[in-house]
Amino acid sequence: MEEGKMDENEWSYHGEGNKSLVVAHAQRCVVLRFLKFPPNKKKTSEEILQHLQNIVDFGKNVMKDFLGENYVHCGEVVQLPLEFVKQLCLKIQCERPESRCDKDLDTFSGYAMCLPNLTRLQTFHFAEHRPILCVEIKPKCGFIPFSNDVTHEMKHKVCRYCMHQHLKVATGKWKKISKYCPLDLYSGNKQRMHFALRSLLQETQNNLRIFKNGELIYGCGDARSPVADLKELAHHLKPFFFPSNGLASGPHCTKAVIRELVHVITRVLLSSSEKARAGALRLGLQGPRVCEASPFSRSLHNQGKNTSEHSGLPKGCLLYKTLQVQMLDQLDIEGLYPLYKRVEQYLEEFPEERKTLQIDGPYDEVFYQKLLDLSTEDDGTVAFALTKVQQYRVAMTAKDCSIMIALSPCLQGTSSDQRPVIPSSRSRLAFSVSVLDLDLKPYESIPHQYKLDSKIVNYYSKTVHAKDDTVRSTRFKEHEDCTLVLHKV
């Protein structure tokens, strides 16, 4: 960032989460990411610099090795003129959602992260003039816990996402339960993946967003009509998939365009990057491959078809690598929590050891190498407990990351400019795939995760599962004795 040339009018509001806010540059394919804090919890400039540097180091030294350097963009920490930051904050304030304004953008330190704009293709430093589509998917956890420490039998049958949906609707977070199940997307079976992606399009919540030329066009999670939204989305997408404009408008056109989008995303998700290194982890998928709550699986079950059918993910694809990192959570939160308490007890006795244990960093090669110890035999040591705690934090990061798929039509007669290309029915699309939201989950969040897990499972068991049992009990059971009485007509 050139200090003398920073103009807040060249930057626009791009989005924000719970802990940070992002602005995008109008011409250059870069974004600035600022930290946010509650008004009464400001941090020093040194603390903010260290926090941002930890994010960069974790991406560079850990997630790049696990996911592949083609997919992970670490960025760099930059120092900005304070006047620029203050003017920028004033400029974008009116664009921020009211629900996010409980925290303020850091305008005191001058530090931010400079990253590539992942809604653009990742081979260009400047915005292209050709249209660019970007699909952001937050796939969530793709496996059912296989740990023997799990005490709730339901957790061996129904995935966390599907159970959590019911609690979120009950508490007013969402108005409708999504039909999306992460296990369908991670199955590698194209039919299940198509169903999962269509379900995300119908009920996006905060798991899917679509950008066109860097502007959000779909996926705001509000109460707008999904049918109207899909028609509008199809209008935006038509030039990408049907450049000749051969289809008439109407519901058939909408279905055809959405079908093309779903098929293209599936092909991209199953593609492998030739340059990406083989993943460092070799964790075999244990436990059921199908979630009992998935509407797709229930439909097959009702038809008497095999619900365990799966194709498996190609080992070089990003979904496979993400799933491998997620499975570092080998013990589930129920098995992990006692180990967390062991570390906590040790830190109470020896608080000066917190730095040695690398709980707050540095996230370097030493930290990464310890994550590769996949043994599950507890020897009663703090070292074993700490390794499992750190692996859990990394796994939770992978469970909450987002995948960005950028697509752009290939111009006739031109080369692909080093970019991989995916075919659709009537066009060829250059694409790039990236991962974001890779901040290491905080050590302090583990007690919250333990309580939340119990809350989710208990609510699901008492309401949804209990209701299913009641419905089943009103029908004849398979081996129940009954008498058939014939009346003469």
GROMACS .gro file of C-alpha atoms in nm:
model
  489
    1MET     CA    1   0.000   0.000   0.000
    2GLU     CA    2   0.151   0.332  -0.106
    3GLU     CA    3   0.085   0.566   0.184
    4GLY     CA    4   0.061   0.883  -0.022
    5LYS     CA    5  -0.193   0.740  -0.265
    6MET     CA    6  -0.462   0.597  -0.039
    7ASP     CA    7  -0.805   0.731  -0.142
    8GLU     CA    8  -1.111   0.603   0.046
    9ASN     CA    9  -1.326   0.669  -0.263
   10GLU     CA   10  -1.144   0.391  -0.449
   11TRP     CA   11  -1.266   0.135  -0.195
   12SER     CA   12  -1.617  -0.002  -0.136
   13TYR     CA   13  -1.786  -0.211   0.133
   14HIS     CA   14  -1.756  -0.581   0.047
   15GLY     CA   15  -1.892  -0.764   0.353
   16GLU     CA   16  -1.827  -0.855   0.714
   17GLY     CA   17  -1.849  -1.134   0.965
   18ASN     CA   18  -1.841  -1.151   1.340
   19LYS     CA   19  -1.476  -1.049   1.378
   20SER     CA   20  -1.370  -0.860   1.066
   21LEU     CA   21  -1.486  -0.629   0.787
   22VAL     CA   22  -1.371  -0.630   0.424
   23VAL     CA   23  -1.351  -0.352   0.164
   24ALA     CA   24  -1.267  -0.405  -0.204
   25HIS     CA   25  -1.069  -0.186  -0.446
   26ALA     CA   26  -1.254  -0.062  -0.753
   27GLN     CA   27  -0.983  -0.147  -1.011
   28ARG     CA   28  -0.727  -0.370  -0.847
   29CYS     CA   29  -0.822  -0.727  -0.749
   30VAL     CA   30  -0.743  -0.677  -0.381
   31VAL     CA   31  -0.935  -0.636  -0.059
   32LEU     CA   32  -0.846  -0.496   0.283
   33ARG     CA   33  -0.957  -0.685   0.589
   34PHE     CA   34  -0.995  -0.495   0.916
   35LEU     CA   35  -1.054  -0.642   1.262
   36LYS     CA   36  -1.365  -0.541   1.458
   37PHE     CA   37  -1.412  -0.509   1.833
   38PRO     CA   38  -1.693  -0.425   2.077
   39PRO     CA   39  -1.678  -0.056   2.177
   40ASN     CA   40  -1.552  -0.138   2.528
   41LYS     CA   41  -1.291  -0.398   2.424
   42LYS     CA   42  -1.027  -0.214   2.228
   43LYS     CA   43  -0.681  -0.370   2.182
   44THR     CA   44  -0.339  -0.210   2.154
   45SER     CA   45  -0.173  -0.162   1.816
   46GLU     CA   46   0.085  -0.427   1.910
   47GLU     CA   47  -0.188  -0.681   1.995
   48ILE     CA   48  -0.369  -0.616   1.668
   49LEU     CA   49  -0.047  -0.649   1.466
   50GLN     CA   50   0.029  -0.982   1.637
   51HIS     CA   51  -0.328  -1.105   1.583
   52LEU     CA   52  -0.313  -1.030   1.209
   53GLN     CA   53   0.037  -1.177   1.175
   54ASN     CA   54  -0.084  -1.498   1.345
   55ILE     CA   55  -0.362  -1.525   1.084
   56VAL     CA   56  -0.109  -1.489   0.801
   57ASP     CA   57   0.136  -1.738   0.960
   58PHE     CA   58  -0.134  -1.999   1.025
   59GLY     CA   59  -0.245  -1.986   0.662
   60LYS     CA   60   0.112  -1.998   0.532
   61ASN     CA   61   0.258  -2.265   0.762
   62VAL     CA   62  -0.043  -2.490   0.828
   63MET     CA   63  -0.337  -2.457   0.588
   64LYS     CA   64  -0.125  -2.425   0.273
   65ASP     CA   65   0.038  -2.759   0.354
   66PHE     CA   66  -0.294  -2.925   0.433
   67LEU     CA   67  -0.503  -2.787   0.146
   68GLY     CA   68  -0.247  -2.701  -0.123
   69GLU     CA   69  -0.082  -2.370  -0.206
   70ASN     CA   70  -0.306  -2.311  -0.510
   71TYR     CA   71  -0.612  -2.287  -0.289
   72VAL     CA   72  -0.486  -2.081   0.008
   73HIS     CA   73  -0.410  -1.708  -0.022
   74CYS     CA   74  -0.246  -1.580   0.294
   75GLY     CA   75  -0.208  -1.213   0.210
   76GLU     CA   76   0.012  -0.978   0.412
   77VAL     CA   77  -0.021  -0.735   0.701
   78VAL     CA   78  -0.010  -0.369   0.590
   79GLN     CA   79   0.002  -0.042   0.780
   80LEU     CA   80  -0.234   0.229   0.653
   81PRO     CA   81  -0.261   0.604   0.714
   82LEU     CA   82  -0.497   0.657   1.008
   83GLU     CA   83  -0.678   0.941   0.831
   84PHE     CA   84  -0.754   0.710   0.537
   85VAL     CA   85  -0.893   0.443   0.772
   86LYS     CA   86  -1.114   0.695   0.957
   87GLN     CA   87  -1.255   0.842   0.633
   88LEU     CA   88  -1.313   0.492   0.494
   89CYS     CA   89  -1.499   0.395   0.812
   90LEU     CA   90  -1.730   0.697   0.776
   91LYS     CA   91  -1.786   0.624   0.405
   92ILE     CA   92  -1.899   0.263   0.448
   93GLN     CA   93  -2.092   0.296   0.776
   94CYS     CA   94  -2.431   0.342   0.604
   95GLU     CA   95  -2.378   0.020   0.402
   96ARG     CA   96  -2.320  -0.202   0.704
   97PRO     CA   97  -2.606  -0.431   0.815
   98GLU     CA   98  -2.762  -0.311   1.139
   99SER     CA   99  -2.711  -0.654   1.296
  100ARG     CA  100  -2.332  -0.615   1.253
  101CYS     CA  101  -2.297  -0.264   1.395
  102ASP     CA  102  -2.255  -0.385   1.754
  103LYS     CA  103  -1.881  -0.394   1.683
  104ASP     CA  104  -1.660  -0.113   1.551
  105LEU     CA  105  -1.398  -0.127   1.282
  106ASP     CA  106  -1.044  -0.082   1.418
  107THR     CA  107  -0.954   0.275   1.326
  108PHE     CA  108  -0.680   0.320   1.586
  109SER     CA  109  -0.398   0.082   1.493
  110GLY     CA  110  -0.376   0.143   1.118
  111TYR     CA  111  -0.311  -0.229   1.059
  112ALA     CA  112  -0.509  -0.444   0.815
  113MET     CA  113  -0.460  -0.749   0.595
  114CYS     CA  114  -0.423  -0.707   0.220
  115LEU     CA  115  -0.558  -1.009   0.029
  116PRO     CA  116  -0.657  -1.101  -0.327
  117ASN     CA  117  -1.023  -1.042  -0.410
  118LEU     CA  118  -1.143  -1.403  -0.430
  119THR     CA  119  -1.460  -1.307  -0.618
  120ARG     CA  120  -1.225  -1.253  -0.916
  121LEU     CA  121  -1.017  -1.503  -1.111
  122GLN     CA  122  -0.686  -1.556  -0.932
  123THR     CA  123  -0.453  -1.509  -1.231
  124PHE     CA  124  -0.505  -1.136  -1.279
  125HIS     CA  125  -0.396  -0.843  -1.063
  126PHE     CA  126  -0.644  -0.604  -1.224
  127ALA     CA  127  -1.017  -0.641  -1.283
  128GLU     CA  128  -1.099  -0.793  -1.622
  129HIS     CA  129  -1.359  -0.644  -1.851
  130ARG     CA  130  -1.521  -0.980  -1.923
  131PRO     CA  131  -1.798  -1.088  -1.680
  132ILE     CA  132  -1.691  -1.289  -1.377
  133LEU     CA  133  -1.921  -1.503  -1.166
  134CYS     CA  134  -1.821  -1.619  -0.818
  135VAL     CA  135  -2.000  -1.878  -0.606
  136GLU     CA  136  -1.913  -1.884  -0.235
  137ILE     CA  137  -2.006  -2.205  -0.050
  138LYS     CA  138  -1.968  -2.272   0.321
  139PRO     CA  139  -1.995  -2.654   0.312
  140LYS     CA  140  -1.968  -2.717   0.692
  141CYS     CA  141  -1.874  -3.053   0.850
  142GLY     CA  142  -1.878  -3.342   0.602
  143PHE     CA  143  -1.868  -3.646   0.831
  144ILE     CA  144  -2.061  -3.804   1.118
  145PRO     CA  145  -1.860  -3.848   1.443
  146PHE     CA  146  -1.697  -4.191   1.472
  147SER     CA  147  -1.546  -4.148   1.819
  148ASN     CA  148  -1.623  -4.401   2.093
  149ASP     CA  149  -1.646  -4.106   2.332
  150VAL     CA  150  -1.981  -4.002   2.182
  151THR     CA  151  -2.254  -4.063   2.442
  152HIS     CA  152  -2.555  -3.955   2.232
  153GLU     CA  153  -2.637  -4.236   1.989
  154MET     CA  154  -2.814  -3.984   1.765
  155LYS     CA  155  -2.476  -3.827   1.679
  156HIS     CA  156  -2.375  -4.153   1.509
  157LYS     CA  157  -2.677  -4.128   1.276
  158VAL     CA  158  -2.752  -3.761   1.208
  159CYS     CA  159  -2.493  -3.497   1.114
  160ARG     CA  160  -2.432  -3.186   1.321
  161TYR     CA  161  -2.559  -2.949   1.049
  162CYS     CA  162  -2.897  -3.120   1.010
  163MET     CA  163  -2.951  -3.131   1.387
  164HIS     CA  164  -2.847  -2.767   1.431
  165GLN     CA  165  -3.099  -2.656   1.167
  166HIS     CA  166  -3.390  -2.741   1.399
  167LEU     CA  167  -3.248  -2.542   1.690
  168LYS     CA  168  -3.174  -2.243   1.465
  169VAL     CA  169  -3.530  -2.235   1.333
  170ALA     CA  170  -3.672  -2.275   1.686
  171THR     CA  171  -3.465  -1.980   1.812
  172GLY     CA  172  -3.559  -1.760   1.514
  173LYS     CA  173  -3.215  -1.757   1.345
  174TRP     CA  174  -3.374  -1.894   1.026
  175LYS     CA  175  -3.736  -1.919   0.916
  176LYS     CA  176  -3.716  -2.250   0.733
  177ILE     CA  177  -3.516  -2.572   0.764
  178SER     CA  178  -3.278  -2.625   0.475
  179LYS     CA  179  -3.277  -2.953   0.281
  180TYR     CA  180  -2.901  -2.922   0.243
  181CYS     CA  181  -2.689  -3.189   0.412
  182PRO     CA  182  -2.308  -3.158   0.399
  183LEU     CA  183  -2.265  -3.537   0.369
  184ASP     CA  184  -2.443  -3.523   0.032
  185LEU     CA  185  -2.200  -3.260  -0.099
  186TYR     CA  186  -1.894  -3.447   0.033
  187SER     CA  187  -2.015  -3.784  -0.101
  188GLY     CA  188  -1.856  -3.750  -0.445
  189ASN     CA  189  -2.181  -3.896  -0.585
  190LYS     CA  190  -2.297  -3.650  -0.854
  191GLN     CA  191  -2.667  -3.712  -0.791
  192ARG     CA  192  -2.627  -3.636  -0.419
  193MET     CA  193  -2.403  -3.337  -0.489
  194HIS     CA  194  -2.658  -3.193  -0.734
  195PHE     CA  195  -2.931  -3.231  -0.471
  196ALA     CA  196  -2.712  -3.060  -0.209
  197LEU     CA  197  -2.634  -2.763  -0.434
  198ARG     CA  198  -2.998  -2.720  -0.542
  199SER     CA  199  -3.094  -2.726  -0.173
  200LEU     CA  200  -2.841  -2.450  -0.100
  201LEU     CA  201  -2.982  -2.241  -0.385
  202GLN     CA  202  -3.337  -2.283  -0.251
  203GLU     CA  203  -3.244  -2.199   0.110
  204THR     CA  204  -2.909  -2.019   0.110
  205GLN     CA  205  -2.903  -1.907   0.477
  206ASN     CA  206  -2.536  -1.810   0.527
  207ASN     CA  207  -2.400  -2.112   0.336
  208LEU     CA  208  -2.414  -1.978  -0.020
  209ARG     CA  209  -2.360  -1.643  -0.188
  210ILE     CA  210  -2.318  -1.554  -0.556
  211PHE     CA  211  -2.129  -1.251  -0.689
  212LYS     CA  212  -2.124  -1.104  -1.039
  213ASN     CA  213  -1.826  -0.882  -1.117
  214GLY     CA  214  -1.758  -0.858  -0.744
  215GLU     CA  215  -2.114  -0.748  -0.654
  216LEU     CA  216  -2.340  -0.971  -0.442
  217ILE     CA  217  -2.642  -1.078  -0.651
  218TYR     CA  218  -2.780  -1.377  -0.459
  219GLY     CA  219  -2.782  -1.518  -0.108
  220CYS     CA  220  -2.875  -1.265   0.155
  221GLY     CA  221  -3.061  -1.505   0.387
  222ASP     CA  222  -3.367  -1.283   0.420
  223ALA     CA  223  -3.735  -1.358   0.368
  224ARG     CA  224  -3.755  -1.284  -0.004
  225SER     CA  225  -3.934  -1.538  -0.225
  226PRO     CA  226  -3.693  -1.815  -0.336
  227VAL     CA  227  -3.885  -1.856  -0.665
  228ALA     CA  228  -3.854  -1.486  -0.749
  229ASP     CA  229  -3.490  -1.492  -0.645
  230LEU     CA  230  -3.411  -1.789  -0.871
  231LYS     CA  231  -3.574  -1.616  -1.170
  232GLU     CA  232  -3.363  -1.309  -1.106
  233LEU     CA  233  -3.052  -1.524  -1.058
  234ALA     CA  234  -3.118  -1.708  -1.386
  235HIS     CA  235  -3.137  -1.372  -1.564
  236HIS     CA  236  -2.789  -1.285  -1.430
  237LEU     CA  237  -2.647  -1.628  -1.518
  238LYS     CA  238  -2.788  -1.665  -1.869
  239PRO     CA  239  -2.493  -1.496  -2.050
  240PHE     CA  240  -2.248  -1.734  -1.876
  241PHE     CA  241  -2.416  -2.059  -1.973
  242PHE     CA  242  -2.624  -1.970  -2.279
  243PRO     CA  243  -2.428  -1.693  -2.455
  244SER     CA  244  -2.630  -1.732  -2.779
  245ASN     CA  245  -2.945  -1.648  -2.577
  246GLY     CA  246  -3.126  -1.934  -2.748
  247LEU     CA  247  -3.366  -2.007  -2.464
  248ALA     CA  248  -3.694  -1.828  -2.418
  249SER     CA  249  -3.763  -1.670  -2.082
  250GLY     CA  250  -3.987  -1.836  -1.825
  251PRO     CA  251  -3.971  -2.124  -1.576
  252HIS     CA  252  -3.812  -2.367  -1.825
  253CYS     CA  253  -3.531  -2.121  -1.890
  254THR     CA  254  -3.481  -2.071  -1.514
  255LYS     CA  255  -3.459  -2.447  -1.456
  256ALA     CA  256  -3.214  -2.496  -1.744
  257VAL     CA  257  -2.982  -2.217  -1.628
  258ILE     CA  258  -2.986  -2.331  -1.263
  259ARG     CA  259  -2.921  -2.689  -1.377
  260GLU     CA  260  -2.617  -2.571  -1.573
  261LEU     CA  261  -2.487  -2.381  -1.271
  262VAL     CA  262  -2.526  -2.685  -1.045
  263HIS     CA  263  -2.351  -2.915  -1.293
  264VAL     CA  264  -2.061  -2.674  -1.347
  265ILE     CA  265  -2.007  -2.621  -0.972
  266THR     CA  266  -2.008  -2.999  -0.920
  267ARG     CA  267  -1.744  -3.048  -1.192
  268VAL     CA  268  -1.526  -2.776  -1.041
  269LEU     CA  269  -1.557  -2.921  -0.688
  270LEU     CA  270  -1.451  -3.263  -0.817
  271SER     CA  271  -1.158  -3.124  -1.018
  272SER     CA  272  -0.799  -3.152  -0.898
  273SER     CA  273  -0.523  -2.895  -0.920
  274GLU     CA  274  -0.217  -3.050  -1.085
  275LYS     CA  275   0.020  -2.819  -0.899
  276ALA     CA  276  -0.132  -2.882  -0.556
  277ARG     CA  277   0.077  -3.107  -0.334
  278ALA     CA  278  -0.073  -3.429  -0.206
  279GLY     CA  279  -0.236  -3.373   0.130
  280ALA     CA  280  -0.022  -3.445   0.435
  281LEU     CA  281  -0.307  -3.627   0.611
  282ARG     CA  282  -0.421  -3.983   0.546
  283LEU     CA  283  -0.738  -4.024   0.753
  284GLY     CA  284  -0.979  -4.294   0.638
  285LEU     CA  285  -1.346  -4.199   0.650
  286GLN     CA  286  -1.508  -4.396   0.930
  287GLY     CA  287  -1.870  -4.418   1.039
  288PRO     CA  288  -2.180  -4.385   0.818
  289ARG     CA  289  -2.149  -4.211   0.481
  290VAL     CA  290  -2.515  -4.105   0.488
  291CYS     CA  291  -2.702  -3.882   0.731
  292GLU     CA  292  -3.042  -4.020   0.833
  293ALA     CA  293  -3.191  -3.669   0.834
  294SER     CA  294  -3.093  -3.588   0.474
  295PRO     CA  295  -3.411  -3.552   0.262
  296PHE     CA  296  -3.224  -3.714  -0.028
  297SER     CA  297  -3.140  -4.021   0.182
  298ARG     CA  298  -3.492  -4.036   0.328
  299SER     CA  299  -3.640  -4.026  -0.023
  300LEU     CA  300  -3.425  -4.318  -0.138
  301HIS     CA  301  -3.503  -4.510   0.180
  302ASN     CA  302  -3.878  -4.465   0.126
  303GLN     CA  303  -3.837  -4.596  -0.230
  304GLY     CA  304  -3.655  -4.901  -0.096
  305LYS     CA  305  -3.328  -4.803  -0.266
  306ASN     CA  306  -2.974  -4.830  -0.128
  307THR     CA  307  -2.896  -4.513   0.069
  308SER     CA  308  -2.530  -4.597   0.128
  309GLU     CA  309  -2.437  -4.547  -0.238
  310HIS     CA  310  -2.140  -4.314  -0.275
  311SER     CA  311  -1.872  -4.252  -0.533
  312GLY     CA  312  -1.602  -4.108  -0.309
  313LEU     CA  313  -1.413  -3.784  -0.364
  314PRO     CA  314  -1.104  -3.767  -0.589
  315LYS     CA  315  -0.804  -3.738  -0.356
  316GLY     CA  316  -0.668  -3.426  -0.525
  317CYS     CA  317  -0.987  -3.221  -0.502
  318LEU     CA  318  -1.037  -2.946  -0.247
  319LEU     CA  319  -1.343  -3.109  -0.084
  320TYR     CA  320  -1.139  -3.423  -0.010
  321LYS     CA  321  -0.855  -3.223   0.143
  322THR     CA  322  -1.096  -3.010   0.348
  323LEU     CA  323  -1.265  -3.325   0.479
  324GLN     CA  324  -0.926  -3.467   0.578
  325VAL     CA  325  -0.850  -3.160   0.789
  326GLN     CA  326  -1.197  -3.173   0.946
  327MET     CA  327  -1.132  -3.532   1.052
  328LEU     CA  328  -0.847  -3.415   1.275
  329ASP     CA  329  -1.140  -3.396   1.518
  330GLN     CA  330  -1.099  -3.766   1.597
  331LEU     CA  331  -1.246  -3.759   1.949
  332ASP     CA  332  -1.551  -3.535   1.900
  333ILE     CA  333  -1.605  -3.250   2.147
  334GLU     CA  334  -1.726  -3.505   2.407
  335GLY     CA  335  -1.388  -3.682   2.404
  336LEU     CA  336  -1.193  -3.360   2.361
  337TYR     CA  337  -1.342  -3.161   2.649
  338PRO     CA  338  -1.177  -3.365   2.932
  339LEU     CA  339  -0.841  -3.315   2.756
  340TYR     CA  340  -0.907  -2.941   2.736
  341LYS     CA  341  -0.973  -2.945   3.112
  342ARG     CA  342  -0.637  -3.123   3.163
  343VAL     CA  343  -0.457  -2.844   2.973
  344GLU     CA  344  -0.652  -2.580   3.165
  345GLN     CA  345  -0.558  -2.734   3.499
  346TYR     CA  346  -0.192  -2.736   3.394
  347LEU     CA  347  -0.209  -2.369   3.290
  348GLU     CA  348  -0.366  -2.275   3.623
  349GLU     CA  349  -0.064  -2.425   3.799
  350PHE     CA  350   0.193  -2.299   3.547
  351PRO     CA  351   0.048  -1.992   3.367
  352GLU     CA  352   0.392  -1.897   3.236
  353GLU     CA  353   0.386  -2.214   3.018
  354ARG     CA  354   0.108  -2.079   2.791
  355LYS     CA  355   0.363  -1.933   2.548
  356THR     CA  356   0.569  -2.257   2.544
  357LEU     CA  357   0.256  -2.457   2.460
  358GLN     CA  358   0.197  -2.230   2.154
  359ILE     CA  359  -0.170  -2.178   2.237
  360ASP     CA  360  -0.156  -1.822   2.102
  361GLY     CA  361   0.114  -1.890   1.844
  362PRO     CA  362   0.358  -1.877   1.687
  363TYR     CA  363   0.193  -2.095   1.422
  364ASP     CA  364   0.515  -2.217   1.267
  365GLU     CA  365   0.665  -2.543   1.136
  366VAL     CA  366   0.694  -2.682   1.492
  367PHE     CA  367   0.322  -2.620   1.548
  368TYR     CA  368   0.238  -2.785   1.213
  369GLN     CA  369   0.448  -3.097   1.275
  370LYS     CA  370   0.272  -3.166   1.607
  371LEU     CA  371  -0.062  -3.172   1.423
  372LEU     CA  372   0.052  -3.477   1.225
  373ASP     CA  373   0.052  -3.702   1.534
  374LEU     CA  374  -0.272  -3.896   1.482
  375SER     CA  375  -0.238  -4.140   1.774
  376THR     CA  376  -0.550  -4.165   1.992
  377GLU     CA  377  -0.406  -4.364   2.285
  378ASP     CA  378  -0.413  -4.132   2.585
  379ASP     CA  379  -0.096  -4.161   2.790
  380GLY     CA  380  -0.228  -3.919   3.050
  381THR     CA  381   0.018  -3.642   2.962
  382VAL     CA  382  -0.044  -3.274   2.901
  383ALA     CA  383   0.144  -3.311   2.570
  384PHE     CA  384  -0.113  -3.563   2.439
  385ALA     CA  385  -0.404  -3.347   2.557
  386LEU     CA  386  -0.254  -3.035   2.397
  387THR     CA  387  -0.199  -3.207   2.061
  388LYS     CA  388  -0.565  -3.317   2.050
  389VAL     CA  389  -0.683  -2.969   2.152
  390GLN     CA  390  -0.477  -2.804   1.876
  391GLN     CA  391  -0.596  -3.061   1.621
  392TYR     CA  392  -0.956  -2.990   1.724
  393ARG     CA  393  -0.906  -2.614   1.672
  394VAL     CA  394  -0.767  -2.675   1.321
  395ALA     CA  395  -1.052  -2.917   1.242
  396MET     CA  396  -1.311  -2.662   1.354
  397THR     CA  397  -1.147  -2.405   1.128
  398ALA     CA  398  -1.188  -2.641   0.830
  399LYS     CA  399  -1.551  -2.708   0.929
  400ASP     CA  400  -1.628  -2.336   0.904
  401CYS     CA  401  -1.425  -2.234   0.597
  402SER     CA  402  -1.570  -2.109   0.268
  403ILE     CA  403  -1.488  -2.223  -0.086
  404MET     CA  404  -1.481  -1.956  -0.357
  405ILE     CA  405  -1.535  -2.064  -0.719
  406ALA     CA  406  -1.473  -1.790  -0.978
  407LEU     CA  407  -1.595  -1.851  -1.335
  408SER     CA  408  -1.550  -1.650  -1.655
  409PRO     CA  409  -1.648  -1.729  -2.016
  410CYS     CA  410  -1.355  -1.815  -2.242
  411LEU     CA  411  -1.332  -1.579  -2.535
  412GLN     CA  412  -1.337  -1.755  -2.873
  413GLY     CA  413  -0.996  -1.798  -3.029
  414THR     CA  414  -0.804  -1.708  -2.713
  415SER     CA  415  -0.589  -1.923  -2.488
  416SER     CA  416  -0.696  -1.998  -2.132
  417ASP     CA  417  -0.415  -1.780  -1.991
  418GLN     CA  418  -0.286  -2.062  -1.767
  419ARG     CA  419  -0.630  -2.104  -1.611
  420PRO     CA  420  -0.808  -2.440  -1.594
  421VAL     CA  421  -1.123  -2.462  -1.805
  422ILE     CA  422  -1.452  -2.640  -1.740
  423PRO     CA  423  -1.708  -2.709  -2.016
  424SER     CA  424  -2.078  -2.630  -1.984
  425SER     CA  425  -2.345  -2.723  -2.242
  426ARG     CA  426  -2.289  -2.426  -2.473
  427SER     CA  427  -1.976  -2.256  -2.346
  428ARG     CA  428  -1.635  -2.301  -2.188
  429LEU     CA  429  -1.557  -2.138  -1.856
  430ALA     CA  430  -1.217  -2.053  -1.709
  431PHE     CA  431  -1.221  -2.102  -1.333
  432SER     CA  432  -1.022  -2.067  -1.013
  433VAL     CA  433  -1.092  -2.219  -0.671
  434SER     CA  434  -0.985  -2.067  -0.339
  435VAL     CA  435  -1.050  -2.107   0.032
  436LEU     CA  436  -1.115  -1.830   0.282
  437ASP     CA  437  -1.221  -1.792   0.648
  438LEU     CA  438  -0.915  -1.986   0.763
  439ASP     CA  439  -0.854  -1.810   1.096
  440LEU     CA  440  -0.762  -2.064   1.363
  441LYS     CA  441  -1.054  -2.110   1.602
  442PRO     CA  442  -0.975  -1.971   1.948
  443TYR     CA  443  -0.872  -2.198   2.233
  444GLU     CA  444  -1.118  -2.016   2.460
  445SER     CA  445  -1.418  -2.120   2.247
  446ILE     CA  446  -1.395  -2.490   2.343
  447PRO     CA  447  -1.625  -2.469   2.653
  448HIS     CA  448  -1.883  -2.290   2.438
  449GLN     CA  449  -1.861  -2.564   2.173
  450TYR     CA  450  -1.911  -2.830   2.440
  451LYS     CA  451  -2.227  -2.663   2.573
  452LEU     CA  452  -2.361  -2.589   2.225
  453ASP     CA  453  -2.312  -2.951   2.115
  454SER     CA  454  -2.517  -3.076   2.409
  455LYS     CA  455  -2.787  -2.817   2.346
  456ILE     CA  456  -2.817  -2.911   1.976
  457VAL     CA  457  -2.838  -3.285   2.040
  458ASN     CA  458  -3.079  -3.257   2.332
  459TYR     CA  459  -3.316  -3.031   2.138
  460TYR     CA  460  -3.311  -3.260   1.834
  461SER     CA  461  -3.366  -3.573   2.046
  462LYS     CA  462  -3.654  -3.426   2.247
  463THR     CA  463  -3.840  -3.269   1.957
  464VAL     CA  464  -3.764  -3.404   1.611
  465HIS     CA  465  -3.657  -3.759   1.694
  466ALA     CA  466  -3.929  -3.800   1.957
  467LYS     CA  467  -4.187  -3.689   1.699
  468ASP     CA  468  -4.053  -3.942   1.447
  469ASP     CA  469  -4.085  -4.218   1.708
  470THR     CA  470  -4.445  -4.119   1.778
  471VAL     CA  471  -4.531  -4.135   1.408
  472ARG     CA  472  -4.368  -4.476   1.374
  473SER     CA  473  -4.545  -4.615   1.680
  474THR     CA  474  -4.887  -4.545   1.523
  475ARG     CA  475  -4.814  -4.779   1.233
  476PHE     CA  476  -4.799  -5.159   1.235
  477LYS     CA  477  -4.449  -5.277   1.312
  478GLU     CA  478  -4.281  -5.515   1.071
  479HIS     CA  479  -4.316  -5.831   1.284
  480GLU     CA  480  -4.625  -5.730   1.484
  481ASP     CA  481  -4.899  -5.997   1.503
  482CYS     CA  482  -5.229  -5.898   1.343
  483THR     CA  483  -5.549  -6.067   1.231
  484LEU     CA  484  -5.702  -6.021   0.889
  485VAL     CA  485  -6.081  -6.048   0.892
  486LEU     CA  486  -6.263  -6.118   0.561
  487HIS     CA  487  -6.628  -6.015   0.527
  488LYS     CA  488  -6.859  -6.175   0.272
  489VAL     CA  489  -6.982  -5.916   0.020
   0.00000   0.00000   0.00000
